PDB file of C-alpha atoms in Angstrom:
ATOM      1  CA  UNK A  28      -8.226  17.648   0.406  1.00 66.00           C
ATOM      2  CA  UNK A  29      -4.629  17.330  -1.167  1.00 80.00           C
ATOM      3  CA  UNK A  30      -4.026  13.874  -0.126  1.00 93.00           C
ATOM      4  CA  UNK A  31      -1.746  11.828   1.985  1.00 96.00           C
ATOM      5  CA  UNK A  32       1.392  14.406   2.055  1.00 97.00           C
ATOM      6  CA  UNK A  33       4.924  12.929   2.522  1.00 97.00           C
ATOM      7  CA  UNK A  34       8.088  14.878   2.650  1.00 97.00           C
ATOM      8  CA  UNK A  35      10.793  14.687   1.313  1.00 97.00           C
ATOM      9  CA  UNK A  36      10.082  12.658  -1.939  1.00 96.00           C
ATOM     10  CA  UNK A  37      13.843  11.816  -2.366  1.00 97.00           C
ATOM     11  CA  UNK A  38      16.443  11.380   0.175  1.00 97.00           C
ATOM     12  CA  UNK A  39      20.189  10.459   0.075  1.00 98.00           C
ATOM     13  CA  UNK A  40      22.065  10.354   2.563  1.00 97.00           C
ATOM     14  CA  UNK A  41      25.531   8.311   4.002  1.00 97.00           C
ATOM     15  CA  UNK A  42      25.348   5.660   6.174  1.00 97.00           C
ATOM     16  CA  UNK A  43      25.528   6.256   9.770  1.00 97.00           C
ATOM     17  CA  UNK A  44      23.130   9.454   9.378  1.00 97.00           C
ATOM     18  CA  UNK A  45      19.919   9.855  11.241  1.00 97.00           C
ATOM     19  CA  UNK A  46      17.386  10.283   8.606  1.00 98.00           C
ATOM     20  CA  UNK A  47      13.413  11.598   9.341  1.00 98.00           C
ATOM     21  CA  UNK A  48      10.621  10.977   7.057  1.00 98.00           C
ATOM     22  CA  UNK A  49       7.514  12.642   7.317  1.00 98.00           C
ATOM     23  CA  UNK A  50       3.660  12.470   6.965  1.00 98.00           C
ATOM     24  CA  UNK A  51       0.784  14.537   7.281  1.00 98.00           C
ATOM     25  CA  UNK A  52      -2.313  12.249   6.669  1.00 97.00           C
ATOM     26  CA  UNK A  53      -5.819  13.101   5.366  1.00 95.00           C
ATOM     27  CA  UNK A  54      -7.444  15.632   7.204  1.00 94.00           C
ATOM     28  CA  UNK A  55     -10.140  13.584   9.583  1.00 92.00           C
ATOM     29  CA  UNK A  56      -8.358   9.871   9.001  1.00 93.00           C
ATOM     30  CA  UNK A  57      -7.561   8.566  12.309  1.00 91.00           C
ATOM     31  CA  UNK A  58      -5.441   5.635  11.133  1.00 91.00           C
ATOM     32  CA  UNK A  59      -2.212   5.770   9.710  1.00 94.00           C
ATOM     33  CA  UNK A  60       0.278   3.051   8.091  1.00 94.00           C
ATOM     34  CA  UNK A  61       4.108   3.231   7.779  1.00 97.00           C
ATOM     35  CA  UNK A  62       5.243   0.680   4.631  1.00 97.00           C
ATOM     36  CA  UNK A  63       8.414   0.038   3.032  1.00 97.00           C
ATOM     37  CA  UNK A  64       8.043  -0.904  -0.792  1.00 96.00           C
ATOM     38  CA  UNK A  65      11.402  -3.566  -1.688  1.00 94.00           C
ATOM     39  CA  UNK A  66      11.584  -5.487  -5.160  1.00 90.00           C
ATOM     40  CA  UNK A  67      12.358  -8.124  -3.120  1.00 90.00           C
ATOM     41  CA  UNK A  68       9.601  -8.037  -0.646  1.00 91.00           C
ATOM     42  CA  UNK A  69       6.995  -5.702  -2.048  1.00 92.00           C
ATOM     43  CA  UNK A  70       5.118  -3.571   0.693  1.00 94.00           C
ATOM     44  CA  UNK A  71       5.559  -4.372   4.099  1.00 94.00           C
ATOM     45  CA  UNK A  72       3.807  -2.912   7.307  1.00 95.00           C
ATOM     46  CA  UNK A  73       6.241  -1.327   9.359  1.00 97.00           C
ATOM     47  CA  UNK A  74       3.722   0.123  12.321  1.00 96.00           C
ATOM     48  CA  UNK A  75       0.101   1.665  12.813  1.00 93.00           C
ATOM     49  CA  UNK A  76      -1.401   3.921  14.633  1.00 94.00           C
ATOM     50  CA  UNK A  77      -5.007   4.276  15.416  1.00 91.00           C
ATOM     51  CA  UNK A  78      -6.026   7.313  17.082  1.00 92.00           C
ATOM     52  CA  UNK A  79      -2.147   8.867  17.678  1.00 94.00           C
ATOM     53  CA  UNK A  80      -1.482   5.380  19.990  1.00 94.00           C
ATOM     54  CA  UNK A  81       0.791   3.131  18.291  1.00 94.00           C
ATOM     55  CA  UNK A  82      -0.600  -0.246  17.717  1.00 92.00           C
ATOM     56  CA  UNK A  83       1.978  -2.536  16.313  1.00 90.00           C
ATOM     57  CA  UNK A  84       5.243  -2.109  15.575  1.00 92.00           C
ATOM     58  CA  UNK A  85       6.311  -5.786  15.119  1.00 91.00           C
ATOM     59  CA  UNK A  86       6.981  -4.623  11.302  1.00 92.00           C
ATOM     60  CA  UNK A  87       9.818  -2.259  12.327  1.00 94.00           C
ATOM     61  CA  UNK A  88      13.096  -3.908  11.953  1.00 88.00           C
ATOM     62  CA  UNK A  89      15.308  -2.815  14.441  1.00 87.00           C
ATOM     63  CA  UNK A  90      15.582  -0.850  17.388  1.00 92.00           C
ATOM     64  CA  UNK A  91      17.170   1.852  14.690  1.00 96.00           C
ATOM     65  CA  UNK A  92      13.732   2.311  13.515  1.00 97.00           C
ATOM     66  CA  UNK A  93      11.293   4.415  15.034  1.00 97.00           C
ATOM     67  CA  UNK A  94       8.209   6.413  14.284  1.00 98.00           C
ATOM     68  CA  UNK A  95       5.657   8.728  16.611  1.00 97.00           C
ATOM     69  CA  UNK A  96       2.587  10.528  15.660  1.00 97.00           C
ATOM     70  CA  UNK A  97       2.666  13.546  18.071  1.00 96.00           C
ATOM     71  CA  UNK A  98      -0.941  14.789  17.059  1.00 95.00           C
ATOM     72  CA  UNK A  99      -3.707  13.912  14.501  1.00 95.00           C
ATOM     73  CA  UNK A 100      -2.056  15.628  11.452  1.00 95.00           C
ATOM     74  CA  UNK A 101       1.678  14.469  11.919  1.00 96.00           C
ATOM     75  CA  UNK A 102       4.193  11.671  11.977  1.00 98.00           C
ATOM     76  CA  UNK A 103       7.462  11.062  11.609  1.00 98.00           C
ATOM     77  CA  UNK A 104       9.651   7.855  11.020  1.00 98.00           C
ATOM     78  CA  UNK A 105      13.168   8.164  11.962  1.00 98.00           C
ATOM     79  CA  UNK A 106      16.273   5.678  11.288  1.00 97.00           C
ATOM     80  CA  UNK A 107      19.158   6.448  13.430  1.00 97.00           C
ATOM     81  CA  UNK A 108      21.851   5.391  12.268  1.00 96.00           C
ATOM     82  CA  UNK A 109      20.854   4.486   8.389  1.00 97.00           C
ATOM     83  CA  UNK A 110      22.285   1.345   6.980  1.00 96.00           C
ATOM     84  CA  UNK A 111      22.606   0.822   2.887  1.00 97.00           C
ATOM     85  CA  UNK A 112      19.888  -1.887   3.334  1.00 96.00           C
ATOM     86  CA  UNK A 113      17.100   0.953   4.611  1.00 97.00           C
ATOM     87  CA  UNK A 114      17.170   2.122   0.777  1.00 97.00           C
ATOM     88  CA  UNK A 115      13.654   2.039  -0.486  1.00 97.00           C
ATOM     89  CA  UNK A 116      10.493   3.686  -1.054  1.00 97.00           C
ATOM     90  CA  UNK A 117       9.108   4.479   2.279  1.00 98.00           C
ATOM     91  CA  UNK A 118       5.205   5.042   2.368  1.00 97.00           C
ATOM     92  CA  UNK A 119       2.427   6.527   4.156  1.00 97.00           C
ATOM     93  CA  UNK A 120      -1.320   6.040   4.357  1.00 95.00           C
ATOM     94  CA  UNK A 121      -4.019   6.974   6.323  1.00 93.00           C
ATOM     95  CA  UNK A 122      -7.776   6.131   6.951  1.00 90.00           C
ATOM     96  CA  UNK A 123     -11.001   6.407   8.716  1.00 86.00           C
ATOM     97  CA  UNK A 124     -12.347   4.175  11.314  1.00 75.00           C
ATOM     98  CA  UNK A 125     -16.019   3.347  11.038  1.00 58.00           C
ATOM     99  CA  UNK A 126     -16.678   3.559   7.092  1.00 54.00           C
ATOM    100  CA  UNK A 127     -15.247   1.515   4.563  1.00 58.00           C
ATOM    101  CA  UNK A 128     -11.920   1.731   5.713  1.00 75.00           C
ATOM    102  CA  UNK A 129     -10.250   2.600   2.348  1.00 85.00           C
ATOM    103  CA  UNK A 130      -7.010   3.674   2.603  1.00 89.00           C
ATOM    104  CA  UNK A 131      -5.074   6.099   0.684  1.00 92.00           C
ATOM    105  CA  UNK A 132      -1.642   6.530   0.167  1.00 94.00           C
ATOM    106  CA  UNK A 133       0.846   8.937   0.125  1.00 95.00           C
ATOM    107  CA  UNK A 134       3.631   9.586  -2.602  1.00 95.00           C
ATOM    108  CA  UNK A 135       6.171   8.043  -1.073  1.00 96.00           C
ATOM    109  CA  UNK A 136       9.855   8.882   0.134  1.00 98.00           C
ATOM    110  CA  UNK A 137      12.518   7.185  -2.184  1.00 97.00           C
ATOM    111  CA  UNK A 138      15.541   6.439   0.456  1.00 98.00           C
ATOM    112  CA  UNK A 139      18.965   5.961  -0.615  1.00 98.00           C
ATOM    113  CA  UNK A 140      21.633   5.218   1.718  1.00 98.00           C
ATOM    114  CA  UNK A 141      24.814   5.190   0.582  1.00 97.00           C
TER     115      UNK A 141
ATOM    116  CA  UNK B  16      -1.377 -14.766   9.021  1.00 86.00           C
ATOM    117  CA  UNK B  17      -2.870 -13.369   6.040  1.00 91.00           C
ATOM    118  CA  UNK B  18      -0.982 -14.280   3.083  1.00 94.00           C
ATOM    119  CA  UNK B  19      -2.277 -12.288  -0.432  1.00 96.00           C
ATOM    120  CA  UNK B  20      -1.126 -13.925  -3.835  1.00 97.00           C
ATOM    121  CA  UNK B  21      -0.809 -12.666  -7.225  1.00 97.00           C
ATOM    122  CA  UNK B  22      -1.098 -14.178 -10.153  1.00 93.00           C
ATOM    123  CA  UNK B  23       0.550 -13.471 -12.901  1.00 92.00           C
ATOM    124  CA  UNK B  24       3.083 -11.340 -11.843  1.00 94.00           C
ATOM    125  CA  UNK B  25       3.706  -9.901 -15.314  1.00 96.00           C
ATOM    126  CA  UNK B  26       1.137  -9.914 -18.147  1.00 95.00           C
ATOM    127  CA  UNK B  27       1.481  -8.432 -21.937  1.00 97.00           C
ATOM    128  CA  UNK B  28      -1.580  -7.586 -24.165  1.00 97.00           C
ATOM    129  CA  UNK B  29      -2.441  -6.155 -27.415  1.00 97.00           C
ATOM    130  CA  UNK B  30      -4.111  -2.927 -27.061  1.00 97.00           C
ATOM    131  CA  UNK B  31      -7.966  -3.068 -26.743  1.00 97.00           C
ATOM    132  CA  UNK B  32      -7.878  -6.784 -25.298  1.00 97.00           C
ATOM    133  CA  UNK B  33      -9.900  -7.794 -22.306  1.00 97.00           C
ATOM    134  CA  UNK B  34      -8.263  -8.739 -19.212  1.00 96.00           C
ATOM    135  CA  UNK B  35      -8.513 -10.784 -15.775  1.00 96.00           C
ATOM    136  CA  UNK B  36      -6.006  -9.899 -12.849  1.00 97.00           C
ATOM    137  CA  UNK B  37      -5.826 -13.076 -10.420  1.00 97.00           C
ATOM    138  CA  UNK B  38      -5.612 -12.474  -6.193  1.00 98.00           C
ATOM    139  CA  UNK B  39      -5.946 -14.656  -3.608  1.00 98.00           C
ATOM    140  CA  UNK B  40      -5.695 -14.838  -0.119  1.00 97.00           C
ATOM    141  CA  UNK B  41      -5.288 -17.607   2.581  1.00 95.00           C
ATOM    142  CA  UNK B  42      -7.262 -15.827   5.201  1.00 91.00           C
ATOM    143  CA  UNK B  43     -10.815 -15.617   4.514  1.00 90.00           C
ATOM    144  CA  UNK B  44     -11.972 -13.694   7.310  1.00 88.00           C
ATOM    145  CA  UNK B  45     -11.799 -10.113   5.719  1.00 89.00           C
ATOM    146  CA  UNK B  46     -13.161  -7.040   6.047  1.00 87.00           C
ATOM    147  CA  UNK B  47     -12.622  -5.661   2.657  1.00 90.00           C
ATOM    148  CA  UNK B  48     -10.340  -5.933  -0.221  1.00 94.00           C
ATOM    149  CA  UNK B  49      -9.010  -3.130  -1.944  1.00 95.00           C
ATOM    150  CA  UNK B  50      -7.890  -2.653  -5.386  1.00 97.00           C
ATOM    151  CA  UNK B  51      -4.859  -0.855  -6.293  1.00 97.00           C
ATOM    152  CA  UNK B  52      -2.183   0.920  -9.295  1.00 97.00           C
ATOM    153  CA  UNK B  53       1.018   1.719  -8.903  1.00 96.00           C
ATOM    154  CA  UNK B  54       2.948   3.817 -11.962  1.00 95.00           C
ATOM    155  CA  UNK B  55       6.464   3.502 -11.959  1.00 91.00           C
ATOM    156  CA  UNK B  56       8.196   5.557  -9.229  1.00 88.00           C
ATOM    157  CA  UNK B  57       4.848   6.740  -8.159  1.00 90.00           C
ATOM    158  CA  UNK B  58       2.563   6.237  -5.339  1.00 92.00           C
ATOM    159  CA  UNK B  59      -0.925   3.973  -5.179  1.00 95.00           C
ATOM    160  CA  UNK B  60      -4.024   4.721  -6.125  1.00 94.00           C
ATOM    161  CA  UNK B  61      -6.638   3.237  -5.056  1.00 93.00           C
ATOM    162  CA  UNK B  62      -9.290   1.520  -7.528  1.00 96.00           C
ATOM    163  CA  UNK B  63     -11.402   0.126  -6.150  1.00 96.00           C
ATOM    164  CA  UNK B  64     -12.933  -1.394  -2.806  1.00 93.00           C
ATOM    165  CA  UNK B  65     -15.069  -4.411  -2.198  1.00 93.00           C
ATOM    166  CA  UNK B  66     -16.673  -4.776   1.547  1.00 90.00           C
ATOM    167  CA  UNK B  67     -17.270  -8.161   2.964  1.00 88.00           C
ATOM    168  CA  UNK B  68     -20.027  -8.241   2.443  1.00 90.00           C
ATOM    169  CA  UNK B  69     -20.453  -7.101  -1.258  1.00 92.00           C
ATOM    170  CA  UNK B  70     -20.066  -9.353  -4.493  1.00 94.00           C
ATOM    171  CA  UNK B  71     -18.757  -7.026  -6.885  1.00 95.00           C
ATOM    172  CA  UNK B  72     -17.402  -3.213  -7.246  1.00 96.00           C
ATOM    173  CA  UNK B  73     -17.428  -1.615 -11.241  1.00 97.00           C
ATOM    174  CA  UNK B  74     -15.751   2.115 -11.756  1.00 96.00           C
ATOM    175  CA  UNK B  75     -15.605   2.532 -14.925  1.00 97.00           C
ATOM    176  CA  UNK B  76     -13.679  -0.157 -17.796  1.00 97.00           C
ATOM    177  CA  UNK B  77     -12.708  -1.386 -14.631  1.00 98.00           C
ATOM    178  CA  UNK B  78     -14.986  -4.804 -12.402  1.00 98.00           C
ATOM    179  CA  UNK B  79     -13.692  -6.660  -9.276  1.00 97.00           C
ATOM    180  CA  UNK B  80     -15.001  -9.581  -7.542  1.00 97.00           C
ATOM    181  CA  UNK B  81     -14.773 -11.004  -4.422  1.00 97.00           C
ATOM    182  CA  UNK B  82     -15.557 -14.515  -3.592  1.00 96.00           C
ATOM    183  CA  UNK B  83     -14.515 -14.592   0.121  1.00 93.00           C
ATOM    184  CA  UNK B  84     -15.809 -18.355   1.064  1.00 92.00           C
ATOM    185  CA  UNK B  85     -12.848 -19.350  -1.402  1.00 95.00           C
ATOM    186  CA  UNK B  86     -10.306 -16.532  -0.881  1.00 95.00           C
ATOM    187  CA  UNK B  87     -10.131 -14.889  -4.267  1.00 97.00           C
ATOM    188  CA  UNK B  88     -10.909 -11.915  -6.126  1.00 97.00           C
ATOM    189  CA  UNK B  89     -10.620 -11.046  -9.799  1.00 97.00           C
ATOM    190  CA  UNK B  90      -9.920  -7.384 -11.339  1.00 97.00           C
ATOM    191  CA  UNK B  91     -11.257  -6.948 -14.827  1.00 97.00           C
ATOM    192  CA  UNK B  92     -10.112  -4.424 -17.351  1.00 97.00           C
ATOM    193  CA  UNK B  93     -12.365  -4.107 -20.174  1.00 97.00           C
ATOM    194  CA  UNK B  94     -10.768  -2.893 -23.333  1.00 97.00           C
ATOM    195  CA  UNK B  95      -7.346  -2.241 -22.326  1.00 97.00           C
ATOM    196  CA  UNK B  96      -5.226   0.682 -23.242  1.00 97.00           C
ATOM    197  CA  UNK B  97      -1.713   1.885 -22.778  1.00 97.00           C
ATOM    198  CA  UNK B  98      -2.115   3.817 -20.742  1.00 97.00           C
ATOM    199  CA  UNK B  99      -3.602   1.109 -18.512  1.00 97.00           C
ATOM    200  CA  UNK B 100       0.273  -0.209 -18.397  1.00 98.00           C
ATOM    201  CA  UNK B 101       0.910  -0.106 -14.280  1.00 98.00           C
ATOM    202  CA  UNK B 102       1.135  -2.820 -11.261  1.00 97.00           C
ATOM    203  CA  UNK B 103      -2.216  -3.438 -10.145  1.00 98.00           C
ATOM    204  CA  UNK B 104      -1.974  -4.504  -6.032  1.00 97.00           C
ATOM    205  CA  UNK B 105      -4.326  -6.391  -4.224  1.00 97.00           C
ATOM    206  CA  UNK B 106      -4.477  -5.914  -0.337  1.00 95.00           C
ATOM    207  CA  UNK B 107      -7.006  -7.230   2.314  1.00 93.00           C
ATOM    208  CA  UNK B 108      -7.341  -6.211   5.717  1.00 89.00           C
ATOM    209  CA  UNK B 109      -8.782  -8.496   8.748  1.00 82.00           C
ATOM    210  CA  UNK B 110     -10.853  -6.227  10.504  1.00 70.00           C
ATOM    211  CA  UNK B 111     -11.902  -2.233  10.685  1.00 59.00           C
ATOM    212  CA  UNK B 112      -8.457  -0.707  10.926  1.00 63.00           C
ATOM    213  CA  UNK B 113      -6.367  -3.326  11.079  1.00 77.00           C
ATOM    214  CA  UNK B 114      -3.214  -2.584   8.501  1.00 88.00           C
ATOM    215  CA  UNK B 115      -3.689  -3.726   4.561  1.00 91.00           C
ATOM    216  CA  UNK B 116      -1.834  -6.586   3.570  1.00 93.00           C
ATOM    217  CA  UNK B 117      -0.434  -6.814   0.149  1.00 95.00           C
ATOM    218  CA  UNK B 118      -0.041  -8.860  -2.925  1.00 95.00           C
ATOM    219  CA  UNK B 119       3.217  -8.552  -4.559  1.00 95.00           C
ATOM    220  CA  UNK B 120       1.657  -6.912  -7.596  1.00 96.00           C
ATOM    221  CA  UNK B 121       1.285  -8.248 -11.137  1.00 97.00           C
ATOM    222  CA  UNK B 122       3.057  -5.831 -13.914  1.00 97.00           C
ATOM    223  CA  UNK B 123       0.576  -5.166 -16.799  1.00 98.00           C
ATOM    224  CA  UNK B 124       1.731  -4.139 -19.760  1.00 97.00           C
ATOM    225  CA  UNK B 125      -0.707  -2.845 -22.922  1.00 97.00           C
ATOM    226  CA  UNK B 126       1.062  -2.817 -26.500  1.00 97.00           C
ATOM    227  CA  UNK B 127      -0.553  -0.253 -28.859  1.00 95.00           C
TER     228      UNK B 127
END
């Protein structure tokens, strides 16, 4: 399997832009994780879904956040609009329910709003 | 809430040194604890995964504990090399697919 793939790796864009982020997770994983990776605050949870159905999305921080997972192999985080302060590495993982529940992680999307 | 804490948050060592990386956590209902490197500008990798229920988890150079009663695990690298140099992550998680939660990281750095 190739891994947890997120496009694109690198995105700049200006503020006020809508800007999508995208995920394919492992092939069979039912879970998947949003996180944003700060030096200031390190990896935080932004939402979950288990099974396509979001779960919690008390990590997202504003209604200018959002993120679906329209089928077992996709999802997509979107800020609309994009503020300088959304620059950071934007991660995805995924993982299976029922076994040990490790989770692997995706390359990562480095955001820069500008 | 679960709160994970690192400790150091940056360590230097000669090359071929042995090595403890400090985590704890506030919340000692877990279901696992997972091990984890970052390169720079890269993504994790996972290490290494200790169940509840389990002690200890060895891959290679590399041994992690859990002690859950007291809400800490230890990552040992045996004979440390450069190219060990990365941030090593601790995260726990409560329950079967509940989300990880993360350690700020401690920055290891092997001189050769």
């Amino acid at each position: 399997d190739a891994g947890v793939i997120q496009s694109p790796r690198h995105e700049v864009t200006e503020m006020g832009q809508e800007v999508t982020l995208r995920c394919k997770p492992i092939s069979g994983h039912n879970s998947l994780f949003w996180y944003r990776q700060t030096m200031m605050r390190g990896l935080e949870l932004l939402i979950y879904f288990n099974n396509n159905v979001p779960i919690d999305d008390s990590g997202m921080p504003e209604d200018r956040f959002s993120a679906k997972m329209p089928n077992a192999s996709f999802s997509t985080l979107k800020i609309q609009p994009s503020e300088p302060r959304d620059s950071a590495v934007y991660f995805c993982a995924s993982s299976f329910q029922g076994r040990a529940t490790e989770a692997f992680f995706g390359q990562g999307t480095r955001l820069t709003v500008v | 809430k679960q709160e994970v804490t690192q400790i150091p948050a940056a360590l230097s060592v000669p090359e071929g040194e042995n090595l403890v990386l400090n985590c704890s956590f506030t919340d000692s209902a877990i279901y696992n604890l997972q091990w984890f490197r970052q390169d720079p500008g890269k993504g994790l990798t996972s290490l290494l995964l200790i169940q509840s229920s389990q002690r200890e988890q060895t891959s290679g150079r590399l041994n992690a504990s859990l002690d859950k009663s007291s809400g800490r695990s230890t990552l040992y690298i045996a004979a440390s090399q450069p190219g060990d140099s990365a941030t090593y992550l601790c995260a726990v998680t409560g329950s079967g697919n509940t989300p990880l939660v993360f350690g700020k990281g401690t920055r290891l750095s092997v001189i050769a």
